[in-house]
Amino acid sequence: GGARGGSRASLPRAARNKNKRRGSSESNDGGYAESEDEDEEERVVVPKGKRGRAAGQVAMDLDEDNGGVDDAGDFGQAGDAEEEQAGAGDEGDRESEDDEDVIPGGRTRKQRRLDLARQQRTAEVEKILQYDPHKENGQGAFLVKFQGMSYRKAGWVPRNNLMQTRAQLSRNFLSKGVPIHPEEEDWLQAERIIQRRQLPPNRRPKGVGENSVHNFEYLVKWRGLEYGDATWERADDLRSDEAELITRYERFNTPPTPTQPIKFDAKTYQMPTFKNSRVLRDYQETAVRWMVSNYMANRNCMLGDEMGLGKTAQCIAVLESLRLVGGVQLPFLLVAPLTTLGHWQREIETWTDMNVVLYVGSAADRQICQKTEFYYPSASLPGGGRGGRRGHPLKFDALLISYETLLKEQSMLSSITFAAGVFDEAHKLKGATSSTRAAAQSLDLGWKLLLTGTPIQNHLGELWGILNVLDPEKYPSQEEFLDMFSGRSAALAEAANGTFAGDAAIKANAAGGG
């Protein structure tokens, strides 16, 4: 399975253009994990079998009790000559690396090159990315991604070598393969660190402190890829501007001091300071205070503003107010259409310091996410709880899921206590007998906030479906609701007072939807 002759790929650094970012993907029924991007020509299709194998390896690594990786088992055993070559000139090499875009203080450049070549020699080729007929003196070479290694560590393998070891894969790519350019995706950008393990003594660099980041390997989730595609990287495999990911990982794995939530005046409290100098508009702040007042009154509510008025920002401001001003430590659940989850994640991370986890993908991806992102290490469990299962407090502040994941993970999600549940595009809950609605109602939510710009799409009965989710005692019967409010928008507005914000559109729709 190994491919000899690989060398590190000269891939350009990924463009940091937010417009290129894609949302996370979920598996379809056709045997592939696909991007949700609607542009078919740009869609990258990854065989599910290969992804399943990668996810399985990550899961096995997480299940291992010992934190180290055996050199001979994972990366092969370097000979004495190779070790001497790597060590030759280390001091001068280390001094010349100040301009390298890596976290400093770890291995020398030569040591990293040797380790990479050793990994590539013993790793199985996962997929072919590109073919260049001009490389290897005109003999040609394939750019390949290796199993268990990131796209950053892709390497060129001579055509003749790969044709001998992976003949069918090579022929298939030459006849009908579509080149993959990781630098045009976000796959070269480290998104977050989800786990770490200590290196065995024989793999640690010399002269570093016991608690140095260079004594660990970090499991990196890459932007635009699933949890099953995460790879183990050493600190000096990361770029200097990614050092904050290690700090962020350590912060999110330190349990907070348990506190009790407090009541506060929704009309007069000072808004929390948001990141990146973000501020709310006046009408948005008014809506935020209205929603917070509903939370304080234990009253579920719906924000019915039209598209473009900033429902996402207002919702985030509500949750941040509850967390920072009200001292709420139980996590928040946000349910939204799959194609909008990436936007939600970016907005939450832009406005706040919340630990937000995007829980999507295949069953294997979600299992890895649970193992790495849900619970604190057992050795660091605090006395108080944060809504976890079986007494295990949860690490995340906000969990982002799609409506499809809600159905798949209903049992697990209903076992967690959430401070609040937010449902974007809440008209998806309007069906009185739908399984999605039943799954939403099975959740343990302290408060519900529904977001929709179209509470009524066809008829007034759809509005009852949403109101029944918010307050089943006040709106128990659709038949009685229709008898009472059909053609009576003023009466409907009065009855729903306190439940809606942005209800001018609701009144207008109700008047014409009876």
XYZ file of C-alpha atoms in Angstrom:
514
model
C 0.000 0.000 0.000
C 2.862 2.485 0.574
C 4.064 4.820 -2.171
C 7.774 5.534 -2.304
C 9.348 8.607 -3.742
C 6.826 11.113 -2.375
C 7.873 14.651 -1.590
C 6.055 17.499 0.033
C 3.603 19.221 -2.265
C 4.211 22.833 -3.177
C 0.626 23.920 -2.655
C -0.211 27.621 -2.402
C -1.644 28.794 0.863
C -5.431 28.626 0.875
C -7.149 31.876 0.015
C -8.931 33.341 3.008
C -11.945 34.412 1.013
C -15.093 33.912 3.038
C -17.142 33.766 -0.126
C -15.432 30.484 -1.008
C -16.285 28.778 2.249
C -18.695 25.924 1.968
C -21.012 24.562 4.624
C -20.353 21.143 6.071
C -21.786 18.189 4.198
C -23.929 15.244 5.123
C -24.061 11.891 3.392
C -26.703 11.373 0.740
C -28.227 8.108 -0.346
C -26.022 7.678 -3.395
C -22.952 6.394 -1.578
C -21.025 9.662 -1.475
C -20.407 12.515 0.931
C -21.023 15.648 -1.090
C -20.705 19.369 -0.636
C -24.008 21.207 -0.387
C -22.771 23.745 -2.945
C -25.313 24.082 -5.738
C -22.645 24.588 -8.400
C -22.259 21.071 -9.775
C -18.974 21.813 -11.535
C -17.272 22.833 -8.298
C -18.602 19.942 -6.233
C -15.969 17.555 -4.955
C -17.228 14.004 -4.525
C -15.327 11.838 -2.060
C -15.898 8.058 -2.104
C -17.647 7.121 1.112
C -15.591 3.962 1.561
C -12.345 5.914 1.795
C -13.879 8.475 4.140
C -15.282 5.702 6.300
C -11.837 4.143 6.618
C -10.305 7.485 7.597
C -13.038 8.167 10.147
C -12.618 4.676 11.544
C -8.887 5.227 12.034
C -9.507 8.493 13.880
C -12.061 6.754 16.103
C -9.613 3.940 16.904
C -6.904 6.463 17.740
C -9.281 8.183 20.154
C -10.106 4.872 21.832
C -6.459 4.058 22.564
C -5.549 4.395 26.208
C -1.927 5.330 25.638
C -1.334 8.804 24.273
C 1.780 8.091 22.239
C 2.276 6.724 18.747
C 4.868 4.053 18.175
C 7.417 5.131 15.573
C 7.743 1.751 13.911
C 3.999 1.132 13.909
C 2.731 4.365 12.393
C 5.622 5.998 10.610
C 8.221 3.263 10.135
C 11.627 3.106 11.782
C 14.325 5.434 10.514
C 17.802 4.003 10.106
C 20.868 5.358 11.866
C 22.105 7.054 8.701
C 18.814 8.896 8.296
C 18.870 10.016 11.918
C 22.434 11.269 11.558
C 21.517 13.118 8.370
C 18.554 14.749 10.078
C 20.722 15.807 13.010
C 23.563 17.179 10.908
C 23.616 20.941 10.971
C 20.642 21.181 13.308
C 21.893 24.267 15.078
C 22.460 26.267 11.924
C 19.194 25.036 10.461
C 17.295 26.082 13.571
C 18.826 29.550 13.447
C 17.779 30.004 9.814
C 14.132 29.174 10.463
C 13.021 32.454 11.994
C 11.244 33.378 8.770
C 9.356 30.069 8.521
C 5.598 30.265 8.867
C 5.357 27.579 11.560
C 5.006 27.600 15.328
C 8.637 28.066 16.433
C 10.647 26.082 18.941
C 10.042 22.550 17.696
C 11.836 20.344 15.208
C 14.315 21.710 12.726
C 13.373 21.997 9.084
C 15.430 18.889 8.273
C 13.776 16.883 11.013
C 10.346 17.835 9.746
C 11.300 16.881 6.199
C 12.588 13.499 7.368
C 9.463 12.815 9.417
C 7.236 13.780 6.493
C 9.125 11.574 4.031
C 8.926 8.689 6.493
C 5.161 9.126 6.852
C 4.661 9.293 3.093
C 6.780 6.176 2.478
C 4.652 4.012 4.743
C 1.224 5.595 4.207
C -1.369 4.284 1.795
C -2.416 6.532 -1.073
C -5.974 7.660 -0.381
C -6.680 9.544 -3.599
C -5.024 11.195 -6.571
C -5.418 14.947 -6.737
C -3.543 15.946 -9.899
C -1.243 14.649 -12.628
C 1.694 16.557 -14.143
C 3.259 14.892 -17.223
C 6.290 17.202 -17.095
C 7.588 16.137 -13.695
C 10.240 13.444 -13.171
C 12.111 14.456 -16.352
C 9.020 14.045 -18.481
C 8.028 10.685 -16.995
C 5.136 12.289 -15.116
C 4.062 12.316 -11.467
C 0.844 12.206 -9.475
C -0.006 14.577 -6.645
C -1.610 12.326 -4.037
C -3.239 12.607 -0.647
C -2.068 9.975 1.810
C -4.355 8.102 4.178
C -4.418 9.716 7.622
C -2.460 12.767 6.463
C -3.748 16.248 5.699
C -3.925 17.911 2.299
C -1.005 20.066 3.421
C 1.122 16.927 3.370
C 0.112 15.833 -0.111
C 3.108 14.734 -2.166
C 4.225 14.021 -5.715
C 4.728 10.328 -6.530
C 6.459 9.289 -9.791
C 4.010 7.855 -12.294
C 5.916 4.596 -12.687
C 5.929 4.007 -8.923
C 2.197 4.515 -8.523
C 1.374 2.515 -11.642
C 3.134 -0.443 -10.012
C 1.444 -0.191 -6.607
C -1.973 1.306 -7.490
C -2.400 0.545 -11.187
C -6.199 0.706 -11.334
C -6.373 3.943 -9.355
C -3.760 5.511 -11.635
C -5.444 4.397 -14.860
C -8.838 5.601 -13.681
C -7.479 9.054 -12.924
C -5.602 9.314 -16.220
C -8.704 8.328 -18.198
C -11.446 10.260 -16.411
C -10.100 11.861 -13.249
C -10.975 15.464 -12.405
C -8.115 17.431 -10.812
C -8.673 18.512 -7.222
C -7.076 21.768 -6.067
C -7.074 21.883 -2.248
C -5.680 25.421 -2.321
C -8.897 26.576 -3.986
C -10.944 25.060 -1.186
C -10.532 25.715 2.523
C -9.002 22.296 3.144
C -5.554 23.722 3.907
C -6.911 25.872 6.745
C -6.915 24.430 10.250
C -10.344 25.184 11.719
C -10.042 23.883 15.276
C -8.140 21.437 17.450
C -10.386 18.750 18.872
C -8.005 16.494 20.836
C -4.384 16.155 21.873
C -2.089 13.348 22.967
C 1.395 13.302 24.432
C 4.313 12.220 22.297
C 6.514 9.397 23.595
C 9.909 10.613 24.864
C 11.818 9.379 21.798
C 9.746 11.611 19.506
C 9.957 14.821 21.500
C 12.357 17.531 20.341
C 15.373 18.134 22.538
C 15.665 21.172 24.735
C 11.970 22.016 25.186
C 10.142 22.332 28.485
C 7.969 19.560 29.877
C 4.735 21.450 29.165
C 5.792 22.706 25.750
C 3.253 22.411 22.942
C 5.953 20.542 21.005
C 5.608 17.548 23.334
C 2.098 16.866 22.002
C 0.270 15.900 18.854
C -2.994 17.665 18.061
C -6.009 16.295 16.228
C -6.878 19.016 13.715
C -10.247 19.461 12.049
C -9.784 21.163 8.695
C -12.140 23.820 7.397
C -14.651 22.497 4.894
C -13.966 18.858 5.830
C -15.711 16.536 8.257
C -14.551 15.229 11.624
C -13.609 11.910 10.024
C -11.042 13.790 7.924
C -9.252 15.180 10.996
C -5.529 14.401 11.177
C -2.929 14.264 13.935
C -0.398 17.079 13.606
C 2.531 18.229 15.668
C 2.631 21.836 16.829
C 5.316 22.747 14.290
C 3.132 21.341 11.511
C 0.838 24.289 12.235
C 1.450 27.801 10.998
C 2.406 30.573 13.352
C -0.989 32.257 13.054
C -2.648 28.974 14.088
C -1.004 28.922 17.517
C -4.176 30.496 18.892
C -6.016 27.265 18.042
C -3.954 25.494 20.713
C -4.757 28.246 23.216
C -8.414 28.012 22.251
C -8.407 24.224 22.698
C -6.882 24.532 26.170
C -9.421 27.199 27.146
C -12.404 25.179 25.949
C -11.135 22.111 27.822
C -10.914 23.946 31.144
C -14.270 23.618 32.938
C -15.762 26.907 34.158
C -16.488 27.546 37.801
C -20.125 26.521 38.384
C -22.432 29.500 38.914
C -26.143 30.045 39.338
C -28.014 32.032 36.674
C -29.437 35.354 37.798
C -32.506 37.364 36.900
C -31.921 40.787 35.390
C -34.023 43.605 33.979
C -34.344 43.058 30.238
C -35.235 46.708 29.650
C -32.263 48.309 31.378
C -29.350 45.844 31.349
C -26.173 46.821 29.536
C -25.650 44.901 26.324
C -22.559 42.679 26.350
C -19.537 43.825 24.365
C -19.403 41.870 21.139
C -16.257 40.814 19.306
C -14.842 42.635 16.301
C -16.573 45.885 17.335
C -19.938 44.480 16.290
C -22.946 46.509 17.460
C -26.688 46.135 17.088
C -28.910 48.645 15.343
C -31.517 50.356 17.495
C -34.433 48.256 16.241
C -32.366 45.088 16.734
C -31.556 45.995 20.330
C -35.256 46.606 20.964
C -36.064 43.134 19.652
C -33.239 41.568 21.689
C -34.563 43.104 24.906
C -38.057 41.877 24.035
C -36.791 38.312 23.525
C -34.749 38.411 26.743
C -37.824 39.606 28.638
C -39.728 36.602 27.287
C -36.948 34.309 28.507
C -37.147 35.878 31.955
C -40.922 35.347 31.942
C -40.534 31.681 30.869
C -42.508 32.484 27.727
C -41.528 30.973 24.384
C -41.586 33.396 21.472
C -41.005 33.877 17.758
C -39.088 36.548 15.855
C -40.935 37.062 12.579
C -38.823 39.756 10.920
C -38.531 39.659 7.164
C -35.321 38.540 5.471
C -32.454 41.021 5.675
C -33.290 42.557 9.044
C -30.676 40.560 10.957
C -32.518 37.777 12.756
C -29.250 35.833 13.107
C -27.427 38.708 14.816
C -30.383 39.397 17.113
C -30.593 35.751 18.143
C -26.850 35.590 18.861
C -27.119 38.754 20.962
C -29.922 37.162 23.001
C -27.880 34.042 23.738
C -24.791 36.084 24.594
C -26.859 38.240 26.954
C -28.146 35.143 28.733
C -24.631 33.703 28.951
C -22.627 36.765 30.021
C -25.209 38.906 31.806
C -27.491 36.200 33.146
C -24.770 33.673 33.974
C -26.521 30.860 32.078
C -24.133 27.897 31.810
C -26.405 25.309 30.264
C -25.706 25.046 26.529
C -27.855 26.337 23.687
C -29.181 24.231 20.805
C -29.597 25.815 17.377
C -31.452 23.932 14.636
C -31.281 25.290 11.089
C -31.321 24.110 7.464
C -28.095 22.353 6.520
C -27.089 24.971 3.955
C -27.191 27.771 6.559
C -25.202 26.075 9.337
C -21.838 27.357 8.087
C -23.209 30.903 8.138
C -24.509 30.439 11.675
C -21.149 29.125 12.861
C -19.209 32.008 11.317
C -21.591 34.607 12.733
C -21.479 33.174 16.265
C -17.670 33.057 16.151
C -17.538 36.590 14.714
C -19.799 38.094 17.371
C -18.833 36.051 20.453
C -16.256 33.831 22.165
C -18.707 30.955 22.475
C -17.499 27.430 21.884
C -19.851 26.532 19.037
C -19.809 22.983 17.656
C -21.192 22.095 14.230
C -22.662 18.595 14.602
C -23.258 17.199 11.106
C -21.882 14.568 8.756
C -22.038 10.794 8.664
C -22.624 8.614 11.712
C -18.847 8.088 11.991
C -18.222 11.846 11.805
C -20.799 12.521 14.493
C -19.314 9.824 16.724
C -15.894 11.478 16.525
C -17.492 14.848 17.233
C -19.179 13.443 20.336
C -15.943 11.902 21.615
C -13.885 15.048 21.135
C -16.235 18.027 21.380
C -19.009 17.114 23.812
C -17.536 16.267 27.200
C -14.658 17.397 29.358
C -11.916 14.861 30.106
C -12.962 12.762 33.105
C -10.015 14.028 35.133
C -11.265 17.610 34.904
C -14.956 17.211 35.701
C -16.213 20.100 37.845
C -18.722 19.792 40.623
C -21.554 21.498 38.744
C -23.287 20.333 35.588
C -23.685 21.875 32.154
C -26.556 19.822 30.827
C -24.588 16.669 30.023
C -25.613 13.031 30.126
C -25.000 10.800 33.128
C -23.502 13.691 35.087
C -20.857 14.545 32.480
C -20.864 18.295 31.851
C -20.753 19.532 28.273
C -17.900 21.582 26.812
C -19.762 23.486 24.142
C -21.756 26.667 24.646
C -23.799 26.178 21.481
C -24.548 23.093 19.396
C -25.481 23.625 15.744
C -27.448 20.888 13.987
C -29.593 20.471 10.888
C -33.197 19.319 10.917
C -31.993 16.037 9.389
C -29.542 15.505 12.255
C -32.322 16.281 14.730
C -34.213 13.276 13.384
C -31.156 11.002 13.315
C -29.954 11.938 16.809
C -33.294 12.505 18.543
C -32.596 10.012 21.320
C -29.178 11.418 22.198
C -30.272 15.057 21.938
C -33.360 14.527 24.084
C -31.116 13.237 26.894
C -29.347 16.621 27.157
C -30.750 19.610 29.025
C -30.437 22.823 27.009
C -31.002 26.315 28.359
C -32.695 27.280 25.104
C -33.512 25.898 21.693
C -33.453 28.128 18.612
C -35.209 26.969 15.442
C -34.329 28.849 12.264
C -36.774 28.595 9.347
C -39.260 27.482 11.986
C -42.054 27.009 9.447
C -40.503 23.537 9.034
C -42.283 22.703 12.314
C -45.760 23.679 11.097
C -46.920 20.155 10.173
C -49.045 18.858 13.042
C -48.078 15.233 12.384
C -44.539 15.655 11.038
C -41.674 13.643 12.515
C -39.499 16.780 12.616
C -42.035 18.522 14.818
C -42.295 15.479 17.102
C -38.505 15.340 17.431
C -38.371 19.034 18.340
C -41.056 18.597 20.983
C -39.161 15.681 22.565
C -36.170 17.879 23.437
C -35.437 19.106 26.963
C -35.400 22.856 26.284
C -35.696 25.508 28.962
C -36.960 28.016 26.407
C -37.879 28.068 22.720
C -37.094 30.827 20.230
C -38.466 30.409 16.716
C -37.152 32.388 13.750
C -38.999 32.714 10.463
C -39.768 35.362 7.906
C -42.752 33.380 6.614
C -44.904 32.165 9.519
C -47.807 31.840 7.075
C -47.012 30.531 3.606
C -50.372 29.189 2.443
C -53.094 29.302 5.090
C -53.777 30.252 8.689
C -53.519 26.650 9.865
C -49.754 26.853 9.385
C -49.579 29.647 11.942
C -51.451 27.479 14.424
C -48.833 24.767 13.917
C -46.085 27.169 14.990
C -48.088 28.658 17.877
C -48.858 25.174 19.151
C -45.110 24.472 19.347
C -44.614 27.677 21.332
C -47.577 27.257 23.688
C -49.547 23.998 23.336
C -51.762 24.859 26.307
C -52.902 28.185 24.873
C -53.326 26.828 21.331
C -54.350 23.169 21.767
C -56.758 22.781 18.831
C -56.288 23.787 15.209
C -60.032 23.623 14.573
C -60.843 26.009 17.417
C -58.023 28.305 16.322
C -59.366 28.557 12.770
C -62.940 29.089 13.970
C -61.807 31.893 16.244
C -59.349 33.795 14.046
C -60.120 33.214 10.355
C -60.494 36.656 8.800
C -59.933 38.411 12.147
C -56.369 39.715 12.057
C -56.949 42.241 14.869
C -58.190 39.541 17.229
C -55.265 37.324 16.267
C -52.764 40.091 16.933
C -54.291 40.725 20.354
C -54.291 37.036 21.269
C -50.671 36.627 20.190
C -49.482 39.757 21.995
C -46.139 39.012 23.665
C -45.490 35.939 21.537
C -44.382 37.663 18.316
C -41.853 40.300 17.397
C -41.960 41.783 13.927
C -45.617 40.777 13.668
C -46.732 43.411 11.158
C -46.170 40.903 8.377
C -48.006 38.257 10.407
C -51.062 40.489 10.751
C -51.108 41.214 7.032
C -50.715 37.559 6.114
C -53.358 36.513 8.611
C -55.827 38.979 7.128
C -55.433 37.457 3.690
C -54.792 33.870 4.684
C -58.071 32.936 6.296
